[in-house]
mmCIF file of C-alpha atoms in Angstrom:
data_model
loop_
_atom_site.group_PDB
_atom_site.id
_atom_site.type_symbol
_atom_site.label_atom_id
_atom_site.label_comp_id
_atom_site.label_asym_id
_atom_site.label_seq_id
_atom_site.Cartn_x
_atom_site.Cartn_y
_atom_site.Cartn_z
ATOM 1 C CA UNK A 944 19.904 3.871 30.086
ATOM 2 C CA UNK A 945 16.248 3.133 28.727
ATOM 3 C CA UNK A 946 14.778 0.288 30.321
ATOM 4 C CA UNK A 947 11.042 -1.370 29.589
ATOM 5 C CA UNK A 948 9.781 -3.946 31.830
ATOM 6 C CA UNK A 949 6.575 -5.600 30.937
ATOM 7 C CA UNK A 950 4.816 -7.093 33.930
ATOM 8 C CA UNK A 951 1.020 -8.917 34.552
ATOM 9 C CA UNK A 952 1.396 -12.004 31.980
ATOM 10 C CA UNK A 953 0.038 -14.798 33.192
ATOM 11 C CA UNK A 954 -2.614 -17.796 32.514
ATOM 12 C CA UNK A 955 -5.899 -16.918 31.649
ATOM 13 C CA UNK A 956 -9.186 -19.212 30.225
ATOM 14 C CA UNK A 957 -10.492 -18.544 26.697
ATOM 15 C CA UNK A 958 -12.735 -15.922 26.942
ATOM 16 C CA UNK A 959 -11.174 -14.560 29.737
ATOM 17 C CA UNK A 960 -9.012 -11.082 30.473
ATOM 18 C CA UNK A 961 -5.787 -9.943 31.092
ATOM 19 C CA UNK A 962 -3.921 -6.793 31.426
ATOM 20 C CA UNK A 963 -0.075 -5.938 30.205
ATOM 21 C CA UNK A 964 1.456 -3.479 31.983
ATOM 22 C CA UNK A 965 5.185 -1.641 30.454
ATOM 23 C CA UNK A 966 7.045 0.614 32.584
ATOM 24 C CA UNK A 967 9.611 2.853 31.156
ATOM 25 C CA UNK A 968 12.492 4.345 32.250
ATOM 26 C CA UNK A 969 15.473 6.626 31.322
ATOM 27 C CA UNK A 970 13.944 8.849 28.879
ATOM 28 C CA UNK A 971 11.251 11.010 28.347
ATOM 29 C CA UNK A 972 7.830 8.932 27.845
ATOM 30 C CA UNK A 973 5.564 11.329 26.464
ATOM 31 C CA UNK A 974 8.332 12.317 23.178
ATOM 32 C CA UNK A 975 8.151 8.161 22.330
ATOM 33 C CA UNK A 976 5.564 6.080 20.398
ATOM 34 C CA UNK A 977 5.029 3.006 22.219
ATOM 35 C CA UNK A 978 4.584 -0.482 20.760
ATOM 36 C CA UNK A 979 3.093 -4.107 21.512
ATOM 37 C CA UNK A 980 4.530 -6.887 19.475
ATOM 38 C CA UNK A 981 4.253 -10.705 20.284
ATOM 39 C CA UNK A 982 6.010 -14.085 19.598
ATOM 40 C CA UNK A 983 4.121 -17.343 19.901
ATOM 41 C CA UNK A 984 5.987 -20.515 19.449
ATOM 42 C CA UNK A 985 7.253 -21.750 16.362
ATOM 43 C CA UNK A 986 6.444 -18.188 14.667
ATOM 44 C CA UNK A 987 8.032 -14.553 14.309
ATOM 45 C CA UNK A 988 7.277 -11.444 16.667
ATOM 46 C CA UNK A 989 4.371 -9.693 15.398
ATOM 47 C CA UNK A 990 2.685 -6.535 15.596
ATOM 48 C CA UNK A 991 0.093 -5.954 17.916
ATOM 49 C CA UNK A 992 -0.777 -2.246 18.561
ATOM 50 C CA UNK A 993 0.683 0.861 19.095
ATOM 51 C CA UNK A 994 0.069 3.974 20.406
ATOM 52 C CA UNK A 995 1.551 7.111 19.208
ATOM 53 C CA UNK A 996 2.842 10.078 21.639
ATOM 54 C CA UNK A 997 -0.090 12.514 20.407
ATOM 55 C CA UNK A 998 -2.960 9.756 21.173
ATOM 56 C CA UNK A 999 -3.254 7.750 17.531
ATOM 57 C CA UNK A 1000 -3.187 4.149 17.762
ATOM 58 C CA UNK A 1001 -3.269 1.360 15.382
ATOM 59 C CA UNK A 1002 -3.834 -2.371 16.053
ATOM 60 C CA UNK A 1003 -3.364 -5.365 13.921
ATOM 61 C CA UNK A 1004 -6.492 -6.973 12.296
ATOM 62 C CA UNK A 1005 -6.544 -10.256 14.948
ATOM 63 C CA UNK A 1006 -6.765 -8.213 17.758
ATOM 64 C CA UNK A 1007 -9.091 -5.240 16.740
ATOM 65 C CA UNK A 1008 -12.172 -4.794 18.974
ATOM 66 C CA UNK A 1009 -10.770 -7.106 22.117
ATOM 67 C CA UNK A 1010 -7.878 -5.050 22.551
ATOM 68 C CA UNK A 1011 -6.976 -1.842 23.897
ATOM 69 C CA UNK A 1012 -3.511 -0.350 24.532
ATOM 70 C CA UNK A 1013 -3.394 2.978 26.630
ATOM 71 C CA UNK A 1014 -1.143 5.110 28.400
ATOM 72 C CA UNK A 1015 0.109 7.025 31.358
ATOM 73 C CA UNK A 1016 2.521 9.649 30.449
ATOM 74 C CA UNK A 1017 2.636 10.862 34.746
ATOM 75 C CA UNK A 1018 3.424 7.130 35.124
ATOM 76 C CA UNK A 1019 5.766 6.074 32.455
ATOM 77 C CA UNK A 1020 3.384 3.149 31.906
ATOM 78 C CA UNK A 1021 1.440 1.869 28.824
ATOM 79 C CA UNK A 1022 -1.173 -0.904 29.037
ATOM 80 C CA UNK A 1023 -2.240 -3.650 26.684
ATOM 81 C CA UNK A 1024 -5.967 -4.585 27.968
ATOM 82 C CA UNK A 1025 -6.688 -7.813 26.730
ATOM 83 C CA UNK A 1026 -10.676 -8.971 26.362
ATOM 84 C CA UNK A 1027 -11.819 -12.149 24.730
ATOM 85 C CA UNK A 1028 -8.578 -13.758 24.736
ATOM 86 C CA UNK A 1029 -8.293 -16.963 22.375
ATOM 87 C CA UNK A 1030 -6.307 -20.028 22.788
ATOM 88 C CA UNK A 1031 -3.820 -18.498 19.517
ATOM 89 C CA UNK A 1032 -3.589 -15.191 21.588
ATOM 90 C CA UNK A 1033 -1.340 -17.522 23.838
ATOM 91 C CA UNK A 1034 2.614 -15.425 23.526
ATOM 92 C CA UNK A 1035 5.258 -13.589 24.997
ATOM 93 C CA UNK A 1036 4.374 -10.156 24.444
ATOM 94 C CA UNK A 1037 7.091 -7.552 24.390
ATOM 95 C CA UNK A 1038 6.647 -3.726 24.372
ATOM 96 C CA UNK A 1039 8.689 -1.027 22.587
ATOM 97 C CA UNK A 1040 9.330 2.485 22.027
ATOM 98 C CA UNK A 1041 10.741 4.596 19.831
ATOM 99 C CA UNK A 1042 11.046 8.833 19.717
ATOM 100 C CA UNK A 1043 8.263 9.759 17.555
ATOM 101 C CA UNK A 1044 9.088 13.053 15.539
ATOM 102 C CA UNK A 1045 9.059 11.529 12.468
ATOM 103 C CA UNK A 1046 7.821 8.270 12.855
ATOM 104 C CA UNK A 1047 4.234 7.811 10.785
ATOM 105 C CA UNK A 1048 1.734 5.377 12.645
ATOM 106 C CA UNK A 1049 1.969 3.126 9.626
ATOM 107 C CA UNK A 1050 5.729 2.200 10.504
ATOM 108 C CA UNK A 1051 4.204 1.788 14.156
ATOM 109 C CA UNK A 1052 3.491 -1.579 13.071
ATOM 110 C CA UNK A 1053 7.073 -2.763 11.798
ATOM 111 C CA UNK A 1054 9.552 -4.205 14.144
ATOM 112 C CA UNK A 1055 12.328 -2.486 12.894
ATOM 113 C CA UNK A 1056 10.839 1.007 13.453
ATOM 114 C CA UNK A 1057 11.442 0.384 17.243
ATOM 115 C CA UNK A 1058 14.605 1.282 18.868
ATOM 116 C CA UNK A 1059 14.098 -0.001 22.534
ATOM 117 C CA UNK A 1060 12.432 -3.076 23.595
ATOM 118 C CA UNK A 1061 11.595 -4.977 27.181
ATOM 119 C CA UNK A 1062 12.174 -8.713 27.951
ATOM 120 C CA UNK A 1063 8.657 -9.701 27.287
ATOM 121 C CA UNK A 1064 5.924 -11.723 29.564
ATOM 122 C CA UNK A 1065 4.331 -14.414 28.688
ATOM 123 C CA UNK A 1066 0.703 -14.903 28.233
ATOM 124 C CA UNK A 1067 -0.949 -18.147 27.846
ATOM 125 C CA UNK A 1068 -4.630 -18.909 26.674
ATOM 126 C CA UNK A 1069 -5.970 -22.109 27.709
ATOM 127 C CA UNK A 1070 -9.362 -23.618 25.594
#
């Protein structure tokens, strides 16, 4: 049974840093492309980064250049660092992961490319 559990949420000032932690379990980590979406009231999960199984990685626009995602294949772990946070950064964030032999890092970024997602921690920005 593949389980992801997203931990280190929490409040954080604008300007300020945070990191996401996902640990995975019941399959093998390194075979899987790994995924950071978000939901922020009101609006739809989006895409935040991902990181493929042979080191690519692709972020969306808003968060280019403050964040970072990373990962551990000895640990079954990949991180979200998050630098500069804003007050719209402010989310649940949810990680995913998906088998990547055929997967292309473009659908990285689409929800539906993911087959296995955690429960999501929630971030919050203040100004």
């Amino acid at each position: 049974q593949v389980q992801l559990a997203e931990s280190g949420g929490g409040l954080v000032q604008a300007g300020g840093s945070l990191r996401l932690s996902c640990a995975a379990s019941g399959l093998t980590f390194s075979s899987y492309a790994m995924g950071w979406f978000r939901r922020a009231p009101g609006k739809e999960r989006e895409f935040v980064g991902a990181r493929g199984r042979y080191g690519g990685y692709t972020y969306a626009d808003s968060v280019k250049g403050r964040f970072t995602i990373s990962r551990d294949n000895a640990k079954n772990t990949v991180y979200l660092q998050m630098n500069s946070l804003k007050p719209e950064d402010t989310a649940v964030y949810y990680c995913a992961a998906v088998p990547q032999s055929r997967i292309t890092m473009a659908s990285l970024r689409l929800r539906q490319t993911y087959e296995y997602w955690g429960q999501g921690t929630q971030v919050t920005v203040s100004s």
